[in-house]
PDB file of C-alpha atoms in Angstrom:
ATOM      1  CA  UNK A1018      12.687 -15.426 -11.157  1.00 78.00           C
ATOM      2  CA  UNK A1019      11.381 -18.492 -12.953  1.00 75.00           C
ATOM      3  CA  UNK A1020      10.234 -19.535 -16.415  1.00 75.00           C
ATOM      4  CA  UNK A1021      12.033 -19.546 -19.727  1.00 75.00           C
ATOM      5  CA  UNK A1022      12.442 -15.746 -19.889  1.00 80.00           C
ATOM      6  CA  UNK A1023      12.894 -15.293 -16.114  1.00 81.00           C
ATOM      7  CA  UNK A1024      16.599 -14.599 -16.363  1.00 81.00           C
ATOM      8  CA  UNK A1025      16.095 -11.921 -19.064  1.00 84.00           C
ATOM      9  CA  UNK A1026      13.454 -10.158 -16.966  1.00 87.00           C
ATOM     10  CA  UNK A1027      15.672 -10.292 -13.852  1.00 88.00           C
ATOM     11  CA  UNK A1028      18.568  -8.745 -15.827  1.00 87.00           C
ATOM     12  CA  UNK A1029      16.349  -5.988 -17.193  1.00 90.00           C
ATOM     13  CA  UNK A1030      15.078  -5.138 -13.716  1.00 92.00           C
ATOM     14  CA  UNK A1031      18.544  -5.261 -12.250  1.00 93.00           C
ATOM     15  CA  UNK A1032      19.795  -2.900 -14.958  1.00 92.00           C
ATOM     16  CA  UNK A1033      17.016  -0.388 -14.220  1.00 94.00           C
ATOM     17  CA  UNK A1034      17.809  -0.543 -10.506  1.00 96.00           C
ATOM     18  CA  UNK A1035      21.534  -0.209 -11.024  1.00 95.00           C
ATOM     19  CA  UNK A1036      22.269  -3.663  -9.658  1.00 94.00           C
ATOM     20  CA  UNK A1037      25.436  -5.084 -11.165  1.00 91.00           C
ATOM     21  CA  UNK A1038      25.206  -8.665  -9.904  1.00 90.00           C
ATOM     22  CA  UNK A1039      22.190 -10.964  -9.650  1.00 87.00           C
ATOM     23  CA  UNK A1040      21.770 -14.576  -8.567  1.00 84.00           C
ATOM     24  CA  UNK A1041      19.395 -16.780 -10.496  1.00 82.00           C
ATOM     25  CA  UNK A1042      18.465 -20.269  -9.369  1.00 80.00           C
ATOM     26  CA  UNK A1043      19.991 -22.919 -11.618  1.00 76.00           C
ATOM     27  CA  UNK A1044      16.530 -24.366 -12.287  1.00 77.00           C
ATOM     28  CA  UNK A1045      14.935 -20.964 -12.992  1.00 77.00           C
ATOM     29  CA  UNK A1046      14.131 -21.938 -16.548  1.00 75.00           C
ATOM     30  CA  UNK A1047      12.160 -25.029 -15.525  1.00 77.00           C
ATOM     31  CA  UNK A1048      10.580 -24.080 -12.161  1.00 75.00           C
ATOM     32  CA  UNK A1049       7.239 -23.251 -13.793  1.00 74.00           C
ATOM     33  CA  UNK A1050       7.133 -26.526 -15.699  1.00 76.00           C
ATOM     34  CA  UNK A1051       8.335 -28.351 -12.568  1.00 75.00           C
ATOM     35  CA  UNK A1052       5.401 -26.967 -10.597  1.00 76.00           C
ATOM     36  CA  UNK A1053       3.005 -28.014 -13.329  1.00 76.00           C
ATOM     37  CA  UNK A1054       4.473 -31.476 -13.210  1.00 76.00           C
ATOM     38  CA  UNK A1055       3.680 -31.729  -9.475  1.00 79.00           C
ATOM     39  CA  UNK A1056       0.136 -30.355  -9.780  1.00 84.00           C
ATOM     40  CA  UNK A1057      -2.909 -32.603  -9.521  1.00 88.00           C
ATOM     41  CA  UNK A1058      -4.810 -33.315 -12.748  1.00 91.00           C
ATOM     42  CA  UNK A1059      -8.381 -32.115 -12.434  1.00 95.00           C
ATOM     43  CA  UNK A1060     -11.500 -32.772 -14.510  1.00 96.00           C
ATOM     44  CA  UNK A1061     -14.745 -30.999 -13.715  1.00 97.00           C
ATOM     45  CA  UNK A1062     -18.237 -31.860 -14.881  1.00 97.00           C
ATOM     46  CA  UNK A1063     -21.216 -29.608 -14.192  1.00 97.00           C
ATOM     47  CA  UNK A1064     -24.811 -29.374 -15.342  1.00 97.00           C
ATOM     48  CA  UNK A1065     -27.788 -27.270 -14.372  1.00 97.00           C
ATOM     49  CA  UNK A1066     -30.342 -28.827 -12.066  1.00 95.00           C
ATOM     50  CA  UNK A1067     -33.119 -26.316 -11.461  1.00 92.00           C
ATOM     51  CA  UNK A1068     -34.829 -28.343  -8.747  1.00 96.00           C
ATOM     52  CA  UNK A1069     -35.908 -27.878  -5.147  1.00 96.00           C
ATOM     53  CA  UNK A1070     -33.631 -29.432  -2.503  1.00 96.00           C
ATOM     54  CA  UNK A1071     -36.099 -31.847  -0.904  1.00 95.00           C
ATOM     55  CA  UNK A1072     -36.281 -35.591  -0.157  1.00 92.00           C
ATOM     56  CA  UNK A1073     -38.499 -36.377  -3.223  1.00 95.00           C
ATOM     57  CA  UNK A1074     -35.759 -35.003  -5.573  1.00 95.00           C
ATOM     58  CA  UNK A1075     -32.835 -36.874  -3.995  1.00 94.00           C
ATOM     59  CA  UNK A1076     -32.969 -39.882  -6.358  1.00 95.00           C
ATOM     60  CA  UNK A1077     -32.632 -37.577  -9.406  1.00 95.00           C
ATOM     61  CA  UNK A1078     -29.841 -35.540  -7.772  1.00 96.00           C
ATOM     62  CA  UNK A1079     -27.918 -38.696  -6.770  1.00 95.00           C
ATOM     63  CA  UNK A1080     -28.379 -40.158 -10.238  1.00 97.00           C
ATOM     64  CA  UNK A1081     -27.017 -37.005 -11.862  1.00 97.00           C
ATOM     65  CA  UNK A1082     -24.048 -36.942  -9.465  1.00 97.00           C
ATOM     66  CA  UNK A1083     -23.253 -40.563 -10.285  1.00 97.00           C
ATOM     67  CA  UNK A1084     -23.425 -39.897 -14.065  1.00 98.00           C
ATOM     68  CA  UNK A1085     -21.172 -36.801 -13.770  1.00 98.00           C
ATOM     69  CA  UNK A1086     -18.842 -38.785 -11.549  1.00 98.00           C
ATOM     70  CA  UNK A1087     -18.544 -41.574 -14.115  1.00 97.00           C
ATOM     71  CA  UNK A1088     -17.868 -39.056 -16.931  1.00 97.00           C
ATOM     72  CA  UNK A1089     -15.167 -37.315 -14.906  1.00 97.00           C
ATOM     73  CA  UNK A1090     -13.513 -40.628 -13.966  1.00 97.00           C
ATOM     74  CA  UNK A1091     -13.544 -41.816 -17.557  1.00 97.00           C
ATOM     75  CA  UNK A1092     -11.713 -38.668 -18.688  1.00 97.00           C
ATOM     76  CA  UNK A1093      -8.939 -39.250 -16.166  1.00 95.00           C
ATOM     77  CA  UNK A1094      -8.790 -42.963 -16.944  1.00 95.00           C
ATOM     78  CA  UNK A1095      -8.256 -42.062 -20.625  1.00 95.00           C
ATOM     79  CA  UNK A1096      -5.239 -40.101 -19.472  1.00 91.00           C
ATOM     80  CA  UNK A1097      -3.774 -43.229 -17.871  1.00 90.00           C
ATOM     81  CA  UNK A1098      -4.962 -42.947 -14.228  1.00 90.00           C
ATOM     82  CA  UNK A1099      -6.393 -45.941 -12.378  1.00 90.00           C
ATOM     83  CA  UNK A1100      -9.656 -45.796 -10.442  1.00 90.00           C
ATOM     84  CA  UNK A1101      -7.872 -45.968  -7.073  1.00 89.00           C
ATOM     85  CA  UNK A1102      -5.789 -42.901  -7.966  1.00 90.00           C
ATOM     86  CA  UNK A1103      -8.902 -40.741  -8.546  1.00 95.00           C
ATOM     87  CA  UNK A1104     -10.621 -38.759  -5.772  1.00 96.00           C
ATOM     88  CA  UNK A1105     -14.084 -37.329  -6.366  1.00 97.00           C
ATOM     89  CA  UNK A1106     -15.544 -34.222  -4.801  1.00 98.00           C
ATOM     90  CA  UNK A1107     -19.293 -33.738  -5.205  1.00 98.00           C
ATOM     91  CA  UNK A1108     -20.922 -30.311  -5.046  1.00 98.00           C
ATOM     92  CA  UNK A1109     -24.372 -28.760  -5.139  1.00 98.00           C
ATOM     93  CA  UNK A1110     -24.780 -25.113  -6.033  1.00 98.00           C
ATOM     94  CA  UNK A1111     -27.540 -24.001  -3.661  1.00 98.00           C
ATOM     95  CA  UNK A1112     -29.516 -20.803  -3.028  1.00 97.00           C
ATOM     96  CA  UNK A1113     -32.669 -19.703  -1.333  1.00 97.00           C
ATOM     97  CA  UNK A1114     -35.768 -19.290  -3.486  1.00 96.00           C
ATOM     98  CA  UNK A1115     -36.114 -15.591  -4.329  1.00 95.00           C
ATOM     99  CA  UNK A1116     -32.421 -14.767  -3.938  1.00 96.00           C
ATOM    100  CA  UNK A1117     -29.737 -14.567  -6.654  1.00 93.00           C
ATOM    101  CA  UNK A1118     -26.732 -15.642  -4.604  1.00 93.00           C
ATOM    102  CA  UNK A1119     -25.875 -19.331  -4.901  1.00 95.00           C
ATOM    103  CA  UNK A1120     -23.189 -21.096  -2.888  1.00 97.00           C
ATOM    104  CA  UNK A1121     -21.243 -24.141  -4.024  1.00 97.00           C
ATOM    105  CA  UNK A1122     -21.426 -26.677  -1.194  1.00 98.00           C
ATOM    106  CA  UNK A1123     -18.989 -29.610  -1.063  1.00 98.00           C
ATOM    107  CA  UNK A1124     -20.710 -32.812  -0.053  1.00 97.00           C
ATOM    108  CA  UNK A1125     -20.376 -33.273   3.711  1.00 96.00           C
ATOM    109  CA  UNK A1126     -19.586 -36.678   5.227  1.00 95.00           C
ATOM    110  CA  UNK A1127     -23.173 -37.007   6.457  1.00 95.00           C
ATOM    111  CA  UNK A1128     -24.427 -35.833   2.992  1.00 92.00           C
ATOM    112  CA  UNK A1129     -26.575 -33.125   4.689  1.00 94.00           C
ATOM    113  CA  UNK A1130     -25.942 -30.327   2.212  1.00 96.00           C
ATOM    114  CA  UNK A1131     -28.707 -28.218   3.769  1.00 96.00           C
ATOM    115  CA  UNK A1132     -27.023 -28.018   7.143  1.00 96.00           C
ATOM    116  CA  UNK A1133     -23.766 -26.904   5.575  1.00 97.00           C
ATOM    117  CA  UNK A1134     -25.531 -24.494   3.228  1.00 97.00           C
ATOM    118  CA  UNK A1135     -27.363 -22.858   6.105  1.00 96.00           C
ATOM    119  CA  UNK A1136     -24.194 -22.502   8.126  1.00 96.00           C
ATOM    120  CA  UNK A1137     -22.318 -20.989   5.071  1.00 97.00           C
ATOM    121  CA  UNK A1138     -25.238 -18.612   4.413  1.00 97.00           C
ATOM    122  CA  UNK A1139     -25.357 -17.470   8.066  1.00 96.00           C
ATOM    123  CA  UNK A1140     -21.601 -16.961   8.136  1.00 96.00           C
ATOM    124  CA  UNK A1141     -21.608 -14.955   4.888  1.00 95.00           C
ATOM    125  CA  UNK A1142     -24.738 -12.842   5.408  1.00 95.00           C
ATOM    126  CA  UNK A1143     -25.401 -12.815   9.145  1.00 95.00           C
ATOM    127  CA  UNK A1144     -28.908 -14.205   8.880  1.00 95.00           C
ATOM    128  CA  UNK A1145     -30.794 -17.276   7.668  1.00 94.00           C
ATOM    129  CA  UNK A1146     -33.977 -17.541   5.606  1.00 94.00           C
ATOM    130  CA  UNK A1147     -35.606 -20.462   7.518  1.00 88.00           C
ATOM    131  CA  UNK A1148     -39.008 -20.443   5.761  1.00 90.00           C
ATOM    132  CA  UNK A1149     -37.799 -20.607   2.158  1.00 95.00           C
ATOM    133  CA  UNK A1150     -37.149 -23.449  -0.207  1.00 97.00           C
ATOM    134  CA  UNK A1151     -33.540 -24.144  -1.076  1.00 97.00           C
ATOM    135  CA  UNK A1152     -32.966 -24.528  -4.787  1.00 97.00           C
ATOM    136  CA  UNK A1153     -30.329 -26.664  -6.482  1.00 98.00           C
ATOM    137  CA  UNK A1154     -29.046 -24.570  -9.363  1.00 97.00           C
ATOM    138  CA  UNK A1155     -26.174 -26.793 -10.455  1.00 97.00           C
ATOM    139  CA  UNK A1156     -24.696 -30.197  -9.818  1.00 98.00           C
ATOM    140  CA  UNK A1157     -20.897 -30.415 -10.069  1.00 98.00           C
ATOM    141  CA  UNK A1158     -18.298 -33.162  -9.774  1.00 98.00           C
ATOM    142  CA  UNK A1159     -14.613 -32.537  -9.483  1.00 98.00           C
ATOM    143  CA  UNK A1160     -12.255 -35.487 -10.092  1.00 97.00           C
ATOM    144  CA  UNK A1161      -8.642 -35.245  -8.992  1.00 96.00           C
ATOM    145  CA  UNK A1162      -5.728 -37.484  -9.845  1.00 93.00           C
ATOM    146  CA  UNK A1163      -2.392 -37.083  -8.093  1.00 84.00           C
ATOM    147  CA  UNK A1164       0.499 -36.566 -10.506  1.00 76.00           C
ATOM    148  CA  UNK A1165       3.281 -39.136 -10.163  1.00 71.00           C
ATOM    149  CA  UNK A1166       6.078 -37.817  -8.028  1.00 67.00           C
ATOM    150  CA  UNK A1167       9.132 -36.661  -9.960  1.00 67.00           C
ATOM    151  CA  UNK A1168      12.358 -38.520  -9.421  1.00 73.00           C
ATOM    152  CA  UNK A1169      15.245 -36.772  -7.836  1.00 76.00           C
ATOM    153  CA  UNK A1170      18.336 -36.433 -10.083  1.00 78.00           C
ATOM    154  CA  UNK A1171      21.773 -35.989  -8.610  1.00 81.00           C
ATOM    155  CA  UNK A1172      23.516 -32.860  -9.913  1.00 76.00           C
ATOM    156  CA  UNK A1173      27.224 -32.630  -9.462  1.00 79.00           C
ATOM    157  CA  UNK A1174      28.510 -30.059  -6.943  1.00 80.00           C
ATOM    158  CA  UNK A1175      29.848 -26.714  -8.175  1.00 77.00           C
ATOM    159  CA  UNK A1176      33.399 -27.142  -9.445  1.00 81.00           C
ATOM    160  CA  UNK A1177      34.310 -23.994 -11.267  1.00 86.00           C
ATOM    161  CA  UNK A1178      32.574 -21.210 -13.137  1.00 85.00           C
ATOM    162  CA  UNK A1179      30.794 -22.452 -16.291  1.00 85.00           C
ATOM    163  CA  UNK A1180      32.460 -21.700 -19.578  1.00 89.00           C
ATOM    164  CA  UNK A1181      30.428 -20.447 -22.540  1.00 92.00           C
ATOM    165  CA  UNK A1182      30.195 -22.839 -25.460  1.00 94.00           C
ATOM    166  CA  UNK A1183      29.636 -19.948 -27.897  1.00 96.00           C
ATOM    167  CA  UNK A1184      28.229 -16.433 -28.202  1.00 95.00           C
ATOM    168  CA  UNK A1185      25.439 -14.952 -30.200  1.00 95.00           C
ATOM    169  CA  UNK A1186      23.711 -11.626 -30.814  1.00 95.00           C
ATOM    170  CA  UNK A1187      20.536 -11.063 -28.742  1.00 92.00           C
ATOM    171  CA  UNK A1188      18.207  -8.063 -28.681  1.00 91.00           C
ATOM    172  CA  UNK A1189      17.607  -6.479 -25.286  1.00 85.00           C
ATOM    173  CA  UNK A1190      16.065  -3.227 -24.273  1.00 82.00           C
ATOM    174  CA  UNK A1191      19.406  -1.511 -25.017  1.00 84.00           C
ATOM    175  CA  UNK A1192      19.718  -3.005 -28.451  1.00 91.00           C
ATOM    176  CA  UNK A1193      21.714  -5.914 -29.867  1.00 95.00           C
ATOM    177  CA  UNK A1194      24.273  -7.366 -27.447  1.00 93.00           C
ATOM    178  CA  UNK A1195      26.740 -10.219 -27.622  1.00 94.00           C
ATOM    179  CA  UNK A1196      25.426 -12.887 -25.271  1.00 93.00           C
ATOM    180  CA  UNK A1197      27.215 -16.018 -24.110  1.00 93.00           C
ATOM    181  CA  UNK A1198      25.547 -19.384 -24.417  1.00 92.00           C
ATOM    182  CA  UNK A1199      26.290 -21.960 -21.717  1.00 88.00           C
TER     183      UNK A1199
END
């Protein structure tokens, strides 16, 4: 169990199952927050494009990707991240003209979105529509910044069972019960 109320839930389940003894990790109350502290910080920017994927439209698409990239970076920099800590992922939401299923395609190294889109479409649907225009429905940028690594803190080894500092009344499924505070 984890989270602030994890221990209470574990006790309630154990009681229902007739289990008289449970073991709860000593960091159970903070594991959720700890995980959030290790997670990457992400900012996404997206806007509709409504254009045909063709060479003549590339300058507009690249300009929009650059503007969205700049906006996403700025948001992370306002949170204290440096440019070199930020990684950008560029996407085009593509679909064939006359269809309603778009696929979000991450920019390939060679920047050939069409090749990757066609491969994804073939993999998903088992066929390809070779004589149709490909439409760019949306342009999306995802900016990621790595969270700083948390520092390890030495915790003394187990010496003896903890002693409660006081007791209080808490309400559980069975009613009010005297509960030790450690």
